[in-house]
Amino acid sequence: MSELESKNWHEQFIDDQEKISQNHQKIADKCAQKLIELGERLQAENEPGGKSIAEHGQKILHYTKIEQEKTQQASEQNEVNAYESTEIAAQQRRKATQEHVQAIEEYNAILLKKIQANQEKSKKS
């Protein structure tokens, strides 16, 4: 492979990674904001799990910020260093996804408790 072909491949790789990162960041940031709002609302209702859900939203924002920084670094670096930066960005993307899953699982548990409490209340009526 010639140097020109290699450079084009590298540039295309970085462009693709930037697009993936940008799309993920848009979605993750919206989800994080919704989780923070949900957590705050639950806290206002004195639901103990609300704080944890809001914290997951904050962590997602943190991970997407690092992802954005590493993706930007990758676009400015040579091929070897760019690969490392894109890998770190991908790791941050995975961490953000894990936080989202954990928040959803916690919220599902909160909803399940509320459903069970309502069912018990209905049985007593």
PDB file of C-alpha atoms in Angstrom, residues 8-112:
ATOM      1  CA  ASN A   8      -6.410   8.259   2.794  1.00  0.00           C
ATOM      2  CA  TRP A   9      -7.361   5.155   4.762  1.00  0.00           C
ATOM      3  CA  HIS A  10      -6.191   6.789   7.978  1.00  0.00           C
ATOM      4  CA  GLU A  11      -8.083   9.996   7.261  1.00  0.00           C
ATOM      5  CA  GLN A  12     -11.234   8.037   6.435  1.00  0.00           C
ATOM      6  CA  PHE A  13     -10.865   6.027   9.645  1.00  0.00           C
ATOM      7  CA  ILE A  14     -10.557   9.193  11.726  1.00  0.00           C
ATOM      8  CA  ASP A  15     -13.501  10.802   9.911  1.00  0.00           C
ATOM      9  CA  ASP A  16     -15.632   7.730  10.594  1.00  0.00           C
ATOM     10  CA  GLN A  17     -14.630   7.717  14.255  1.00  0.00           C
ATOM     11  CA  GLU A  18     -15.494  11.401  14.543  1.00  0.00           C
ATOM     12  CA  LYS A  19     -18.948  10.788  13.060  1.00  0.00           C
ATOM     13  CA  ILE A  20     -19.576   7.860  15.403  1.00  0.00           C
ATOM     14  CA  SER A  21     -18.410   9.902  18.361  1.00  0.00           C
ATOM     15  CA  GLN A  22     -20.514  12.937  17.435  1.00  0.00           C
ATOM     16  CA  ASN A  23     -23.646  10.837  16.984  1.00  0.00           C
ATOM     17  CA  HIS A  24     -23.050   9.040  20.267  1.00  0.00           C
ATOM     18  CA  GLN A  25     -22.415  12.298  22.097  1.00  0.00           C
ATOM     19  CA  LYS A  26     -25.666  13.847  20.873  1.00  0.00           C
ATOM     20  CA  ILE A  27     -27.683  10.847  21.993  1.00  0.00           C
ATOM     21  CA  ALA A  28     -25.766  10.271  25.227  1.00  0.00           C
ATOM     22  CA  ASP A  29     -25.951  13.922  26.244  1.00  0.00           C
ATOM     23  CA  LYS A  30     -29.736  13.957  25.753  1.00  0.00           C
ATOM     24  CA  CYS A  31     -30.088  10.725  27.725  1.00  0.00           C
ATOM     25  CA  ALA A  32     -27.835  12.061  30.475  1.00  0.00           C
ATOM     26  CA  GLN A  33     -29.897  15.236  30.777  1.00  0.00           C
ATOM     27  CA  LYS A  34     -33.109  13.185  30.959  1.00  0.00           C
ATOM     28  CA  LEU A  35     -31.588  10.950  33.649  1.00  0.00           C
ATOM     29  CA  ILE A  36     -30.503  13.975  35.663  1.00  0.00           C
ATOM     30  CA  GLU A  37     -34.006  15.465  35.390  1.00  0.00           C
ATOM     31  CA  LEU A  38     -35.584  12.129  36.316  1.00  0.00           C
ATOM     32  CA  GLY A  39     -33.241  11.730  39.272  1.00  0.00           C
ATOM     33  CA  GLU A  40     -34.017  15.222  40.518  1.00  0.00           C
ATOM     34  CA  ARG A  41     -37.758  14.620  40.160  1.00  0.00           C
ATOM     35  CA  LEU A  42     -37.470  11.349  42.079  1.00  0.00           C
ATOM     36  CA  GLN A  43     -35.458  13.071  44.797  1.00  0.00           C
ATOM     37  CA  ALA A  44     -38.188  15.709  45.061  1.00  0.00           C
ATOM     38  CA  GLU A  45     -40.605  12.808  45.629  1.00  0.00           C
ATOM     39  CA  ASN A  46     -38.272  11.533  48.390  1.00  0.00           C
ATOM     40  CA  GLU A  47     -37.387   8.467  46.329  1.00  0.00           C
ATOM     41  CA  PRO A  48     -33.954   7.287  47.554  1.00  0.00           C
ATOM     42  CA  GLY A  49     -32.897   5.947  44.142  1.00  0.00           C
ATOM     43  CA  GLY A  50     -33.256   9.373  42.543  1.00  0.00           C
ATOM     44  CA  LYS A  51     -29.818  10.532  43.610  1.00  0.00           C
ATOM     45  CA  SER A  52     -28.158   7.498  42.054  1.00  0.00           C
ATOM     46  CA  ILE A  53     -30.006   7.951  38.763  1.00  0.00           C
ATOM     47  CA  ALA A  54     -28.965  11.615  38.600  1.00  0.00           C
ATOM     48  CA  GLU A  55     -25.366  10.565  39.317  1.00  0.00           C
ATOM     49  CA  HIS A  56     -25.473   8.132  36.396  1.00  0.00           C
ATOM     50  CA  GLY A  57     -26.493  11.056  34.190  1.00  0.00           C
ATOM     51  CA  GLN A  58     -23.548  13.098  35.471  1.00  0.00           C
ATOM     52  CA  LYS A  59     -21.147  10.220  34.796  1.00  0.00           C
ATOM     53  CA  ILE A  60     -22.473   9.871  31.254  1.00  0.00           C
ATOM     54  CA  LEU A  61     -21.799  13.576  30.656  1.00  0.00           C
ATOM     55  CA  HIS A  62     -18.276  13.112  32.041  1.00  0.00           C
ATOM     56  CA  TYR A  63     -17.557  10.108  29.813  1.00  0.00           C
ATOM     57  CA  THR A  64     -18.874  11.809  26.686  1.00  0.00           C
ATOM     58  CA  LYS A  65     -16.690  14.842  27.426  1.00  0.00           C
ATOM     59  CA  ILE A  66     -13.599  12.624  27.564  1.00  0.00           C
ATOM     60  CA  GLU A  67     -14.772  10.817  24.432  1.00  0.00           C
ATOM     61  CA  GLN A  68     -15.070  14.147  22.625  1.00  0.00           C
ATOM     62  CA  GLU A  69     -11.590  15.246  23.752  1.00  0.00           C
ATOM     63  CA  LYS A  70      -9.973  11.975  22.661  1.00  0.00           C
ATOM     64  CA  THR A  71     -11.757  12.005  19.319  1.00  0.00           C
ATOM     65  CA  GLN A  72     -10.539  15.553  18.735  1.00  0.00           C
ATOM     66  CA  GLN A  73      -6.998  14.517  19.671  1.00  0.00           C
ATOM     67  CA  ALA A  74      -7.178  11.619  17.235  1.00  0.00           C
ATOM     68  CA  SER A  75      -7.988  13.955  14.368  1.00  0.00           C
ATOM     69  CA  GLU A  76      -4.874  15.979  15.189  1.00  0.00           C
ATOM     70  CA  GLN A  77      -2.448  13.084  15.692  1.00  0.00           C
ATOM     71  CA  ASN A  78      -0.429  10.748  13.542  1.00  0.00           C
ATOM     72  CA  GLU A  79      -1.719   7.272  12.772  1.00  0.00           C
ATOM     73  CA  VAL A  80      -0.232   5.412  15.752  1.00  0.00           C
ATOM     74  CA  ASN A  81      -1.298   7.949  18.364  1.00  0.00           C
ATOM     75  CA  ALA A  82      -4.685   8.422  16.711  1.00  0.00           C
ATOM     76  CA  TYR A  83      -5.477   4.741  17.165  1.00  0.00           C
ATOM     77  CA  GLU A  84      -4.791   5.006  20.899  1.00  0.00           C
ATOM     78  CA  SER A  85      -6.990   8.099  21.218  1.00  0.00           C
ATOM     79  CA  THR A  86      -9.849   6.507  19.274  1.00  0.00           C
ATOM     80  CA  GLU A  87      -9.600   3.414  21.472  1.00  0.00           C
ATOM     81  CA  ILE A  88      -9.821   5.549  24.611  1.00  0.00           C
ATOM     82  CA  ALA A  89     -12.803   7.378  23.096  1.00  0.00           C
ATOM     83  CA  ALA A  90     -14.477   4.023  22.419  1.00  0.00           C
ATOM     84  CA  GLN A  91     -13.824   2.936  26.014  1.00  0.00           C
ATOM     85  CA  GLN A  92     -15.523   6.094  27.261  1.00  0.00           C
ATOM     86  CA  ARG A  93     -18.458   5.393  24.929  1.00  0.00           C
ATOM     87  CA  ARG A  94     -18.788   1.913  26.456  1.00  0.00           C
ATOM     88  CA  LYS A  95     -18.621   3.321  29.998  1.00  0.00           C
ATOM     89  CA  ALA A  96     -21.377   5.808  29.173  1.00  0.00           C
ATOM     90  CA  THR A  97     -23.512   2.984  27.800  1.00  0.00           C
ATOM     91  CA  GLN A  98     -22.936   0.926  30.953  1.00  0.00           C
ATOM     92  CA  GLU A  99     -23.991   3.874  33.112  1.00  0.00           C
ATOM     93  CA  HIS A 100     -27.156   4.236  31.058  1.00  0.00           C
ATOM     94  CA  VAL A 101     -27.979   0.547  31.455  1.00  0.00           C
ATOM     95  CA  GLN A 102     -27.409   0.718  35.215  1.00  0.00           C
ATOM     96  CA  ALA A 103     -29.638   3.777  35.504  1.00  0.00           C
ATOM     97  CA  ILE A 104     -32.410   2.054  33.567  1.00  0.00           C
ATOM     98  CA  GLU A 105     -32.130  -1.052  35.753  1.00  0.00           C
ATOM     99  CA  GLU A 106     -32.324   1.068  38.904  1.00  0.00           C
ATOM    100  CA  TYR A 107     -35.330   2.987  37.582  1.00  0.00           C
ATOM    101  CA  ASN A 108     -37.035  -0.272  36.646  1.00  0.00           C
ATOM    102  CA  ALA A 109     -36.521  -1.460  40.240  1.00  0.00           C
ATOM    103  CA  ILE A 110     -38.062   1.775  41.544  1.00  0.00           C
ATOM    104  CA  LEU A 111     -41.051   1.362  39.232  1.00  0.00           C
ATOM    105  CA  LEU A 112     -41.456  -2.281  40.238  1.00  0.00           C
TER     106      LEU A 112
END
